[in-house]
mmCIF file of C-alpha atoms in Angstrom:
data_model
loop_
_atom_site.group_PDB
_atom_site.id
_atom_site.type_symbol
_atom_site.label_atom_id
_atom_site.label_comp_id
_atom_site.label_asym_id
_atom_site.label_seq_id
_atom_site.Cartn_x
_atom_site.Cartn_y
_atom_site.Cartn_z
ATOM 1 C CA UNK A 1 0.000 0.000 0.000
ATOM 2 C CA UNK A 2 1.223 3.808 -0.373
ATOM 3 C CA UNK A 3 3.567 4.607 2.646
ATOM 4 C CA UNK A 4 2.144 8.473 2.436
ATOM 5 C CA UNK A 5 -1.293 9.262 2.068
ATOM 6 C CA UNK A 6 -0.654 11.572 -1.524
ATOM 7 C CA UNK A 7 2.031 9.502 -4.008
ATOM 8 C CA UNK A 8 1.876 12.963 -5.703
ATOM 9 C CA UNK A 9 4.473 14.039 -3.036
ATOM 10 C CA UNK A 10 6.715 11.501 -4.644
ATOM 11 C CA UNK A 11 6.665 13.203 -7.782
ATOM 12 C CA UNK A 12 8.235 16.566 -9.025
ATOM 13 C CA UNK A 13 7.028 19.168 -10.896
ATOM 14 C CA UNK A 14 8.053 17.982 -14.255
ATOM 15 C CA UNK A 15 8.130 14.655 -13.524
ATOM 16 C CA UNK A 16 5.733 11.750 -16.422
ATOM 17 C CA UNK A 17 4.591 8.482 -15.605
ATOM 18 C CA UNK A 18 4.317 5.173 -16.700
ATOM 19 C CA UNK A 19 1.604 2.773 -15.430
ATOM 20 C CA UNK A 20 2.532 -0.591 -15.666
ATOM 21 C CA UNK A 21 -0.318 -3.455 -15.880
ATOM 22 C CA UNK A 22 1.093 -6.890 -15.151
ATOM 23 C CA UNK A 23 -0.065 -10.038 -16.424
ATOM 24 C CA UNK A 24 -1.165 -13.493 -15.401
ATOM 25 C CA UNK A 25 1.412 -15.257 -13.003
ATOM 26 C CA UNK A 26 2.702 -11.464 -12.317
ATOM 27 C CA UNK A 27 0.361 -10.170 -10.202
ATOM 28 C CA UNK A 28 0.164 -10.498 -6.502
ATOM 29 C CA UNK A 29 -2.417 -10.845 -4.268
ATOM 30 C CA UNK A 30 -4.374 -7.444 -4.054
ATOM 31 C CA UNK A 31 -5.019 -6.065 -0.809
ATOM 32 C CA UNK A 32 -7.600 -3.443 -1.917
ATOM 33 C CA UNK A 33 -8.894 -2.744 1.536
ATOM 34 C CA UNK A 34 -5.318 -1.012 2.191
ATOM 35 C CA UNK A 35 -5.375 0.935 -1.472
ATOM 36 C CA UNK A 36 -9.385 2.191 -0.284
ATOM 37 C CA UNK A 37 -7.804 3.429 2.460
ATOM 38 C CA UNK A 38 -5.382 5.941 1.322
ATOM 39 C CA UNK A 39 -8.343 8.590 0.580
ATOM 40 C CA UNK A 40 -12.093 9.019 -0.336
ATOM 41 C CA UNK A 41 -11.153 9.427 -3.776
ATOM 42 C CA UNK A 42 -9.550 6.328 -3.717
ATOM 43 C CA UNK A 43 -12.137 4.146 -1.763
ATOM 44 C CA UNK A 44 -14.919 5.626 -4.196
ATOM 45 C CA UNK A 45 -12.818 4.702 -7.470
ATOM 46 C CA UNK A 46 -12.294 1.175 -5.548
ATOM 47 C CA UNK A 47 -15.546 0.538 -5.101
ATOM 48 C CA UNK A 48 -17.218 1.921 -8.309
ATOM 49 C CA UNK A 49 -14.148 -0.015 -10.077
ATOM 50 C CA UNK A 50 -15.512 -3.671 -8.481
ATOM 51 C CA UNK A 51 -19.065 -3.063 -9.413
ATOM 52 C CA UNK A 52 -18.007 -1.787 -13.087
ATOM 53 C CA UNK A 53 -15.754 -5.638 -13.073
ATOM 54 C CA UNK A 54 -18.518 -7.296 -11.661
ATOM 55 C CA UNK A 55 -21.025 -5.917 -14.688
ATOM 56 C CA UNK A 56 -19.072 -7.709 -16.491
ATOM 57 C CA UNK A 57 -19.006 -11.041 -15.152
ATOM 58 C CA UNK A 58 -21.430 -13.717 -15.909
ATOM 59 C CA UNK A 59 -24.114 -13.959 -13.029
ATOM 60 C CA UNK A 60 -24.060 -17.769 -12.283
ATOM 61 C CA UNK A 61 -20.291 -19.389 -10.502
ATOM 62 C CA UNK A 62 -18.675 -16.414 -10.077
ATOM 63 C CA UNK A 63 -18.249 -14.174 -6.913
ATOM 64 C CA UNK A 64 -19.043 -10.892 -5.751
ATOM 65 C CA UNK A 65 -15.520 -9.504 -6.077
ATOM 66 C CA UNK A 66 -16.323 -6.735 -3.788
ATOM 67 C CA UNK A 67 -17.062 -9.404 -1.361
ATOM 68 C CA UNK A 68 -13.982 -11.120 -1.732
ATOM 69 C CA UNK A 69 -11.665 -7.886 -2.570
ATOM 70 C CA UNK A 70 -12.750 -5.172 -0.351
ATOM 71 C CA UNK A 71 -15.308 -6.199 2.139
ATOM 72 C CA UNK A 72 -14.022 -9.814 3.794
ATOM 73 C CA UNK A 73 -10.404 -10.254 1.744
ATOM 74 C CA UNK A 74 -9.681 -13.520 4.235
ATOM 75 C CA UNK A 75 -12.183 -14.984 1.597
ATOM 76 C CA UNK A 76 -10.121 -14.622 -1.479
ATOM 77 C CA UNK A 77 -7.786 -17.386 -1.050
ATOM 78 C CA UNK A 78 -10.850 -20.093 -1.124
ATOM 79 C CA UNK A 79 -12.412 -18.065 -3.692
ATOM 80 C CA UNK A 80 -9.673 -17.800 -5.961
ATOM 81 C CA UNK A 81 -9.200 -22.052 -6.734
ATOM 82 C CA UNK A 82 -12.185 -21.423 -8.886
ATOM 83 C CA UNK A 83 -11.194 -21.261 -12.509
ATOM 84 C CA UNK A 84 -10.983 -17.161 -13.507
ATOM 85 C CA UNK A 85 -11.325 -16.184 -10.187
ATOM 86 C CA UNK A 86 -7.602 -14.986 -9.760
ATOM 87 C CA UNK A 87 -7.235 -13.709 -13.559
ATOM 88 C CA UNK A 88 -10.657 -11.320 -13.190
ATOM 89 C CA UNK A 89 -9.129 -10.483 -9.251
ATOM 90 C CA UNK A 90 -5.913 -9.170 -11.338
ATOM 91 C CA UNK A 91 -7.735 -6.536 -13.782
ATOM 92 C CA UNK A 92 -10.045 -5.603 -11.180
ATOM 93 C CA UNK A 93 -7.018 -4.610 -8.957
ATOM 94 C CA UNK A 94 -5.342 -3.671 -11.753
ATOM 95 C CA UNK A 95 -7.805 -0.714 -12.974
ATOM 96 C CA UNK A 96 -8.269 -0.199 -9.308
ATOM 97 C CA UNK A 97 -5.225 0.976 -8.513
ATOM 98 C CA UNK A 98 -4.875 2.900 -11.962
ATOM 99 C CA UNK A 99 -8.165 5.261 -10.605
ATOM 100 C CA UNK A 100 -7.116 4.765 -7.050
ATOM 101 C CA UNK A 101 -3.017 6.407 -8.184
ATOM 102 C CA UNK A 102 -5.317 9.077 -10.479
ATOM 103 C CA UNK A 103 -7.401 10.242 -7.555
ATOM 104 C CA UNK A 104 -4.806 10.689 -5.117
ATOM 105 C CA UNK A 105 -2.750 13.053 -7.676
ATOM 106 C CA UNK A 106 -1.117 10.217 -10.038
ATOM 107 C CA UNK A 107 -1.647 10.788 -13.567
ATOM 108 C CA UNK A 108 -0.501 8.686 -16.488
ATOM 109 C CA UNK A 109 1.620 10.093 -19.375
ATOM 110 C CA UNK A 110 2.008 6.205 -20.641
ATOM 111 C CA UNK A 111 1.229 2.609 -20.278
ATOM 112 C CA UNK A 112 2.334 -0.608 -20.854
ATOM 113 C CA UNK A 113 0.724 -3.837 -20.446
ATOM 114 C CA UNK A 114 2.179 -7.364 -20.283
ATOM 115 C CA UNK A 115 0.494 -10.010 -21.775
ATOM 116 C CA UNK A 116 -2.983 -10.940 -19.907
ATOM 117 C CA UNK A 117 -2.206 -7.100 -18.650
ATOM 118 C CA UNK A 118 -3.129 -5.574 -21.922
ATOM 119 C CA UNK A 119 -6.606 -5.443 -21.418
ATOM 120 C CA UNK A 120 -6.518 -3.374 -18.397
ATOM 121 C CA UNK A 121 -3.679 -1.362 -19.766
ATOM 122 C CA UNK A 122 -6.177 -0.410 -23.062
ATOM 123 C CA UNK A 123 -9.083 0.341 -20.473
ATOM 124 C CA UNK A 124 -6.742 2.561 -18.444
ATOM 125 C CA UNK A 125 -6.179 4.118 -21.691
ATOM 126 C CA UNK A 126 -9.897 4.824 -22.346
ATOM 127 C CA UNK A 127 -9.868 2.405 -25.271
ATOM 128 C CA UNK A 128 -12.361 0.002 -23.960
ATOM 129 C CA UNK A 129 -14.642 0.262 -21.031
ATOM 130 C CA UNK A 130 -14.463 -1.111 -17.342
ATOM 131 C CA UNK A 131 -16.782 -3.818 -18.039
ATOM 132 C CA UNK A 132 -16.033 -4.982 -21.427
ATOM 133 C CA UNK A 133 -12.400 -5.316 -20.244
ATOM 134 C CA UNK A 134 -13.889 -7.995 -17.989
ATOM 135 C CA UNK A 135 -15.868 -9.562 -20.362
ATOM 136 C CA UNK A 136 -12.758 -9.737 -22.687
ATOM 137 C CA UNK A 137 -11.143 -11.231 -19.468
ATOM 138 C CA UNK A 138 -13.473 -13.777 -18.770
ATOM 139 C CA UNK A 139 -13.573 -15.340 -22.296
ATOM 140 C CA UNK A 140 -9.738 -15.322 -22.668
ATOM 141 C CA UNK A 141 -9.476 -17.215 -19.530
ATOM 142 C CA UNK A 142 -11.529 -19.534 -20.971
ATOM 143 C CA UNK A 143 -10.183 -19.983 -24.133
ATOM 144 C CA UNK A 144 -7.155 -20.334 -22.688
ATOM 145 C CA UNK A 145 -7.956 -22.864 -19.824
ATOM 146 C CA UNK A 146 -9.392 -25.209 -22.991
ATOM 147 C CA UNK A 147 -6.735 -24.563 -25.694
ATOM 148 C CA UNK A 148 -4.100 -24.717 -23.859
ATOM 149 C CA UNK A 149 -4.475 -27.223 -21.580
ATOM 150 C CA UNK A 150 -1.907 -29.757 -20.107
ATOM 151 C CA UNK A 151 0.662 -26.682 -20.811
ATOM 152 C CA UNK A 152 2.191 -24.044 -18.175
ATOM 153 C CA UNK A 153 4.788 -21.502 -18.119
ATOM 154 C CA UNK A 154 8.177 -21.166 -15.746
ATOM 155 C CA UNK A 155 10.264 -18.601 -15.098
ATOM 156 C CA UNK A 156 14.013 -18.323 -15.478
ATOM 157 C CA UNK A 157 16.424 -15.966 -13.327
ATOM 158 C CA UNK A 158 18.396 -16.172 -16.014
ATOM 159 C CA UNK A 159 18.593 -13.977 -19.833
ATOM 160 C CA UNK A 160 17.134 -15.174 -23.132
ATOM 161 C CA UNK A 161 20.467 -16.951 -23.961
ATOM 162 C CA UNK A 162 20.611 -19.059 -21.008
ATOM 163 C CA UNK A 163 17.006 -19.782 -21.451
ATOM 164 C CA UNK A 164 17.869 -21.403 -24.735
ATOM 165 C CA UNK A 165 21.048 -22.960 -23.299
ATOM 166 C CA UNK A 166 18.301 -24.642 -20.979
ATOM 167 C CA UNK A 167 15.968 -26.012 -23.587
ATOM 168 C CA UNK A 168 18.512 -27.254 -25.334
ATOM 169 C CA UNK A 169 20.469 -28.972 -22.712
ATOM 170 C CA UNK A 170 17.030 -30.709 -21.836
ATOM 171 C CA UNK A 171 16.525 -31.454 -25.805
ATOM 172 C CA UNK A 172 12.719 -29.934 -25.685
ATOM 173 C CA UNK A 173 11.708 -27.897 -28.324
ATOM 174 C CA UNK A 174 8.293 -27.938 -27.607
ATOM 175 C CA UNK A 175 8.949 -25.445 -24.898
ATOM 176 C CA UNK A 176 9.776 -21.753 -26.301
ATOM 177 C CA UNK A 177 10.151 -18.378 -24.527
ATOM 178 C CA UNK A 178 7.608 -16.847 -23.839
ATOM 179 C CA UNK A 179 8.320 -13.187 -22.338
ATOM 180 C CA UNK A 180 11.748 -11.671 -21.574
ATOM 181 C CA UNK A 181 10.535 -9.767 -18.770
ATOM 182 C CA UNK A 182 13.785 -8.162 -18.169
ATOM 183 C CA UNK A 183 17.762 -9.035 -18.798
ATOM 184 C CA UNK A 184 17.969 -11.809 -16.475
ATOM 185 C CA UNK A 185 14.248 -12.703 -16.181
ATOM 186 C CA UNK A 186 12.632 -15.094 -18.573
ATOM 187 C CA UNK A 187 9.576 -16.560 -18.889
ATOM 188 C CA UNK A 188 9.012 -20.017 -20.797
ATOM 189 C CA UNK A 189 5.711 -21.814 -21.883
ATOM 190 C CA UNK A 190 5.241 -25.522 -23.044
ATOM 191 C CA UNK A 191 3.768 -28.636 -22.416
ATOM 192 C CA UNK A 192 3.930 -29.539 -18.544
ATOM 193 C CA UNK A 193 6.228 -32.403 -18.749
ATOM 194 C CA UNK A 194 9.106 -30.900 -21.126
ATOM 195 C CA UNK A 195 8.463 -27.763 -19.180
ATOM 196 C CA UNK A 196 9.937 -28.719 -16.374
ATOM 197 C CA UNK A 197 12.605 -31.025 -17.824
ATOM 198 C CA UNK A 198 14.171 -27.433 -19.214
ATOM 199 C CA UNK A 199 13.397 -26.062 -15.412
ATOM 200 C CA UNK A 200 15.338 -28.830 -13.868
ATOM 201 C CA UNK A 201 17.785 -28.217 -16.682
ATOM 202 C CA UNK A 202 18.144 -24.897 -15.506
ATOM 203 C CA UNK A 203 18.904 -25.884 -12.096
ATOM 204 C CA UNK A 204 21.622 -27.932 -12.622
ATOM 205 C CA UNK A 205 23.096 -24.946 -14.418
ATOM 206 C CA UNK A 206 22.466 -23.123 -11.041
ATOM 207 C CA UNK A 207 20.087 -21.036 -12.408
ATOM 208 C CA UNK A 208 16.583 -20.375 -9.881
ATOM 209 C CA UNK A 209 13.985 -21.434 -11.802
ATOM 210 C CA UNK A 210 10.309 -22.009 -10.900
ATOM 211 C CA UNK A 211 6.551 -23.130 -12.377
ATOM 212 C CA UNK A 212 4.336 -20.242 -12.215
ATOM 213 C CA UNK A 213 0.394 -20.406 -11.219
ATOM 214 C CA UNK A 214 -0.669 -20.569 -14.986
ATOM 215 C CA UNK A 215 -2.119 -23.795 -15.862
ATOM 216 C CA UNK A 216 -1.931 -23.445 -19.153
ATOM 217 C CA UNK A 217 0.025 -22.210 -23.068
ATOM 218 C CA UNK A 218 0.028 -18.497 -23.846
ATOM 219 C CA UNK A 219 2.450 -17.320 -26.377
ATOM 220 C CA UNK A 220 3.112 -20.370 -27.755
ATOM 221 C CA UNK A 221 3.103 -21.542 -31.238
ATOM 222 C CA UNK A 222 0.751 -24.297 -30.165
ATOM 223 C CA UNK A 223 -2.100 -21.459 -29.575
ATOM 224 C CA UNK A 224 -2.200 -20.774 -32.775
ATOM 225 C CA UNK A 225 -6.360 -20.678 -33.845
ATOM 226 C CA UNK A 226 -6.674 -19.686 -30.368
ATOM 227 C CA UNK A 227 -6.036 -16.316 -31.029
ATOM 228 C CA UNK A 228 -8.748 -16.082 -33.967
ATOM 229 C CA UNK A 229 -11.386 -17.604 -31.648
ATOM 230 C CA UNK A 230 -11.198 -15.370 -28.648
ATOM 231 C CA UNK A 231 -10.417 -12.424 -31.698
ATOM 232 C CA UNK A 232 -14.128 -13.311 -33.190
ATOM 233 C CA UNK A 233 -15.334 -13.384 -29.298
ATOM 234 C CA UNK A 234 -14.317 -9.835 -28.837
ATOM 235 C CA UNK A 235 -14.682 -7.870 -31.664
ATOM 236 C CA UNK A 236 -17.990 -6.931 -30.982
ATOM 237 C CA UNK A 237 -17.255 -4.639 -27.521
ATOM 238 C CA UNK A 238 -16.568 -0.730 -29.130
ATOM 239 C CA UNK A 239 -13.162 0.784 -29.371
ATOM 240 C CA UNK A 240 -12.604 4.277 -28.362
ATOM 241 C CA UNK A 241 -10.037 6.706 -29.149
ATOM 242 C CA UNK A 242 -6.926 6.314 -26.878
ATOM 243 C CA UNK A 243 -6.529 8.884 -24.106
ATOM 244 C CA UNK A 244 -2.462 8.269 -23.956
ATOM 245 C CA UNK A 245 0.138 6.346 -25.432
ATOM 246 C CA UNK A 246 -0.260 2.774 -24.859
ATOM 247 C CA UNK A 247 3.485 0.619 -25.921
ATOM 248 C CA UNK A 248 3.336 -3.179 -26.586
ATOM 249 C CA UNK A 249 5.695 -5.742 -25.474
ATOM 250 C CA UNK A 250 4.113 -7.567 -28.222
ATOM 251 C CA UNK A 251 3.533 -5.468 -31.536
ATOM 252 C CA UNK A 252 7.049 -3.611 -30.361
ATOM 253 C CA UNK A 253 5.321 0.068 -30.666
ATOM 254 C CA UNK A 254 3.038 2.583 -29.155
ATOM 255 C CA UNK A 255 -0.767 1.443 -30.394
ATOM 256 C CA UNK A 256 -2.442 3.921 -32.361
ATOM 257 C CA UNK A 257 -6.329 5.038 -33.143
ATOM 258 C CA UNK A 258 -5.984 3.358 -36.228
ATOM 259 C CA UNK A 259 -4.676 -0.195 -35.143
ATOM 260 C CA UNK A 260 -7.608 -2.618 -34.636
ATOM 261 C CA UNK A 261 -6.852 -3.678 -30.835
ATOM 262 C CA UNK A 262 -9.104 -6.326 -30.703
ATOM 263 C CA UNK A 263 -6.590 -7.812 -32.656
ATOM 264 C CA UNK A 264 -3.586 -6.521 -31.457
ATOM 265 C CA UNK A 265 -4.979 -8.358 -28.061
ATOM 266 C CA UNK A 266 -6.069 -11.540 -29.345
ATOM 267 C CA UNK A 267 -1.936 -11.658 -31.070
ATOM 268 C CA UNK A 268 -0.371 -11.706 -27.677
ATOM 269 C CA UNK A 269 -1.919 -15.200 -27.554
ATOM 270 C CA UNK A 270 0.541 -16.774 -29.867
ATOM 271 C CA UNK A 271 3.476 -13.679 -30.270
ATOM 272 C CA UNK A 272 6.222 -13.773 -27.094
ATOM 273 C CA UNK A 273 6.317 -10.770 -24.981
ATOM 274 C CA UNK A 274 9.595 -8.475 -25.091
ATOM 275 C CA UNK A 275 9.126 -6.459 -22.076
ATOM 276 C CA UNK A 276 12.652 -4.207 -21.739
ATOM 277 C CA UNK A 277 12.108 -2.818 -25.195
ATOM 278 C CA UNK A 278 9.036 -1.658 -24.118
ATOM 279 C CA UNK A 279 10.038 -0.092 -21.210
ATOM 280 C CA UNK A 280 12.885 1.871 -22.800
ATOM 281 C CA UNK A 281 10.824 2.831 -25.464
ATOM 282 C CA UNK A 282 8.519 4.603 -23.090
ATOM 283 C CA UNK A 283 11.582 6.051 -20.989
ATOM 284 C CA UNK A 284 13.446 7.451 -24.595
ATOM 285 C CA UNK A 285 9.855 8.869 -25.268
ATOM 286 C CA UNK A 286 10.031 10.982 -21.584
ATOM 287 C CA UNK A 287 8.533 8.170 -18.858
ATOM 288 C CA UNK A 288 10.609 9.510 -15.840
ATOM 289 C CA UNK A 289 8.778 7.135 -13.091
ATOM 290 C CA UNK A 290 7.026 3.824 -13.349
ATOM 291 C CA UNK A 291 4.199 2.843 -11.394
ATOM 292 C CA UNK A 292 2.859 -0.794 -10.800
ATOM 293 C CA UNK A 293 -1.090 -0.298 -11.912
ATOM 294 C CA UNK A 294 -1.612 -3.510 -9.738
ATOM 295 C CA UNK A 295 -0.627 -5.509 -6.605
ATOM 296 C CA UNK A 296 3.242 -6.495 -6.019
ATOM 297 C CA UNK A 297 5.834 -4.627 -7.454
ATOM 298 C CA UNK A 298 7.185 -7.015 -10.656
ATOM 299 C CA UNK A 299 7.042 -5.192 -13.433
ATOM 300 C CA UNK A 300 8.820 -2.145 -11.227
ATOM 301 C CA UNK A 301 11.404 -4.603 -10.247
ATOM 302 C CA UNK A 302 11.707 -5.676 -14.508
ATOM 303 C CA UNK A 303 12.337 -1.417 -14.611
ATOM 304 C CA UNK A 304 14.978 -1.135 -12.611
ATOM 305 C CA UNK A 305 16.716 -4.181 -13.548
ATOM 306 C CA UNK A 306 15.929 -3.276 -17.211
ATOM 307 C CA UNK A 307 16.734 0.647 -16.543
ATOM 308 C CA UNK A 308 19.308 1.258 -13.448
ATOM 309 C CA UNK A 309 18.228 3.674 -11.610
ATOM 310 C CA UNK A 310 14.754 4.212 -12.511
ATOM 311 C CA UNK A 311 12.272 5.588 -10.071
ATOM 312 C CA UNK A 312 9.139 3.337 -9.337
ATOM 313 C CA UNK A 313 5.540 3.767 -7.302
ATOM 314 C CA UNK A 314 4.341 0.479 -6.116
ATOM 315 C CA UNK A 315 1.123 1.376 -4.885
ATOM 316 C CA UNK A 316 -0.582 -1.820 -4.379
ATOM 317 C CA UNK A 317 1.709 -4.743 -2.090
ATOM 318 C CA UNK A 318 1.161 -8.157 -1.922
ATOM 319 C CA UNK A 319 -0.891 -8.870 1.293
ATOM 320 C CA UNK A 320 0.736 -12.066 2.199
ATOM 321 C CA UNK A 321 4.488 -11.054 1.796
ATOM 322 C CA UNK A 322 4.015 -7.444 2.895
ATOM 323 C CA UNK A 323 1.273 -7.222 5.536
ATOM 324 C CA UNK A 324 -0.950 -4.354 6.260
ATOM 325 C CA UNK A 325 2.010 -2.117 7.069
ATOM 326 C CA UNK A 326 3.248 -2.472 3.471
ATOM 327 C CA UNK A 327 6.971 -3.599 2.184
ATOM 328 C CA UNK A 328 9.965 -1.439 2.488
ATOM 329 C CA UNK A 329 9.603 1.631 -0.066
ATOM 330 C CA UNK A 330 5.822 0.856 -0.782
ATOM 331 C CA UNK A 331 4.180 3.783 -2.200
ATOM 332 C CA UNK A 332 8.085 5.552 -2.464
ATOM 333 C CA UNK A 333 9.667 6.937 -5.704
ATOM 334 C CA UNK A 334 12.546 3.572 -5.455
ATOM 335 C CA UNK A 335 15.698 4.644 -6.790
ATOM 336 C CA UNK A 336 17.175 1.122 -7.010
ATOM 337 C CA UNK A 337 16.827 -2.593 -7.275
ATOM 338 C CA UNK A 338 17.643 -5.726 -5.487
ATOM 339 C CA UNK A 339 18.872 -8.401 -8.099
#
């Protein structure tokens, strides 16, 4: 959660941000309560943020995620085994935490998204609307859960050369990078069993490796169809001009009004993620702090070890690491990185 009541004070005068939307296997766990409570601007956007999401969601087998998020949060965990429930939990405290930064002084000269984190990136950007964004949610988890089953990703401490040097040391070229998510962080996706051959590969190369919670492919060559199905699913909820720059991991530029980004969303299905060109894009283009538009701090931690020295917001900590008293430097402009 923010260490000061205003983030603003963390910024100066001249100062442009960067709101950074994390993707599946990313995110933490939100501890929205904690964001509500850093100003009545901020509760309000919260709240009117959950009941936008839950518009969205189908009325049968889901939750109320203002239930689970805001009003009793010790429900979550048990909540959260149900298929979706953790994906739709990461928009909604995604775009919550993009109102919750705007209404205590925050405002966004960028945004990126990774992966799954596109969506809310795009809303935050005015491009789509609170509630389609969770419709688009909902059916991608779904597509996903059934085309890519029996797959999973893992990520690497290691950079994209190493990650190769582990595939092929464990002879499995079913499994392909995924993201680079930094210089020495690297996400790979393939079928569960070769997967974690190349993990264990990894390891005996003494490189820390570990399975992520994602129980299935994403940008994998394997998806491919996937990405025309959910593409036809989505089409139909309206585009709207964008608001501010919005850069790609995957298309490797800044979107513009005249890209179809239905499509450009239903490509990061199949096409790998390339995070640190992204994020120096956006800091050659005048980004002088990043802020996580989510819980936990990863994709601040990929800007600093992608850009030395870059200044980061983490609004939004992860409840079980950090506590209610928030992690050292939440809500602080961080000057540096631990490797």
């Amino acid at each position: 959660m923010f260490s000061d009541p205003n983030p603003a004070d963390e910024l100066k005068p001249d100062d442009a941000c960067a709101f950074l939307y994390a993707g599946t296997g990313s995110a933490g766990t939100p501890d929205l309560p904690a964001l509500a409570r850093t100003g009545r601007g901020a509760a309000r956007a919260v709240a009117d943020v959950l009941d936008a999401v839950q518009e969205g969601l189908p009325r049968t087998r889901w939750p109320s995620l203002r239930a689970i998020l805001l009003e009793d949060p010790a429900a979550y965990r048990a909540a959260a085994r149900a298929p979706g429930v953790a994906q739709l939990a990461g928009y909604a405290a995604s775009v919550a935490a993009d109102r919750a930064l705007r209404a205590n002084g925050v405002q966004p000269a960028y945004a990126v998204g990774q992966s799954f984190g596109e969506i809310a990136a795009l809303v935050g950007a005015g491009a789509f609307a609170i509630a389609d964004g969770a419709r688009m949610a909902v059916s991608l988890v779904g597509v996903l859960a059934r085309r890519g089953r029996g797959g999973g990703m893992g990520l690497l401490e290691d950079g994209e050369d190493g990650a190769r040097a582990a595939i092929d040391a464990a002879a499995e070229p079913r499994v392909v990078i995924a993201s680079l998510n930094a210089p020495s962080a690297t996400v790979l996706a393939g079928p569960a069993g070769p997967l974690e051959r190349v993990l264990d590969a990894a390891r005996a190369r003494g490189v820390r490796a570990v399975r992520l919670a994602v129980p299935y492919l994403s940008h994998h060559p394997a998806m491919a169809g996937a990405d025309d199905e959910w593409y036809t699913m989505i089409r139909r909820y309206p585009q709207r001009p964008l608001e501010l720059p919005v850069h790609s991991p995957v298309r490797g530029r800044a979107y513009r009004d005249g890209d179809d980004l239905h499509r450009a969303l239903a490509d990061c299905i199949v096409r790998p993620v390339r995070l640190p060109a992204a994020l120096r894009a956006v800091h050659a283009a005048g980004a002088t702090v990043f802020a996580e538009a989510g819980a936990g701090n990863a994709l601040c931690r990929c800007a600093r070890l992608t850009l030395p020295g870059a200044r980061t917001l983490t609004p939004l900590r992860d409840r079980p690491h950090d506590g209610p008293g928030g992690g050292r430097g939440a809500g602080k402009a961080e000057p540096t990185a631990r490797p």
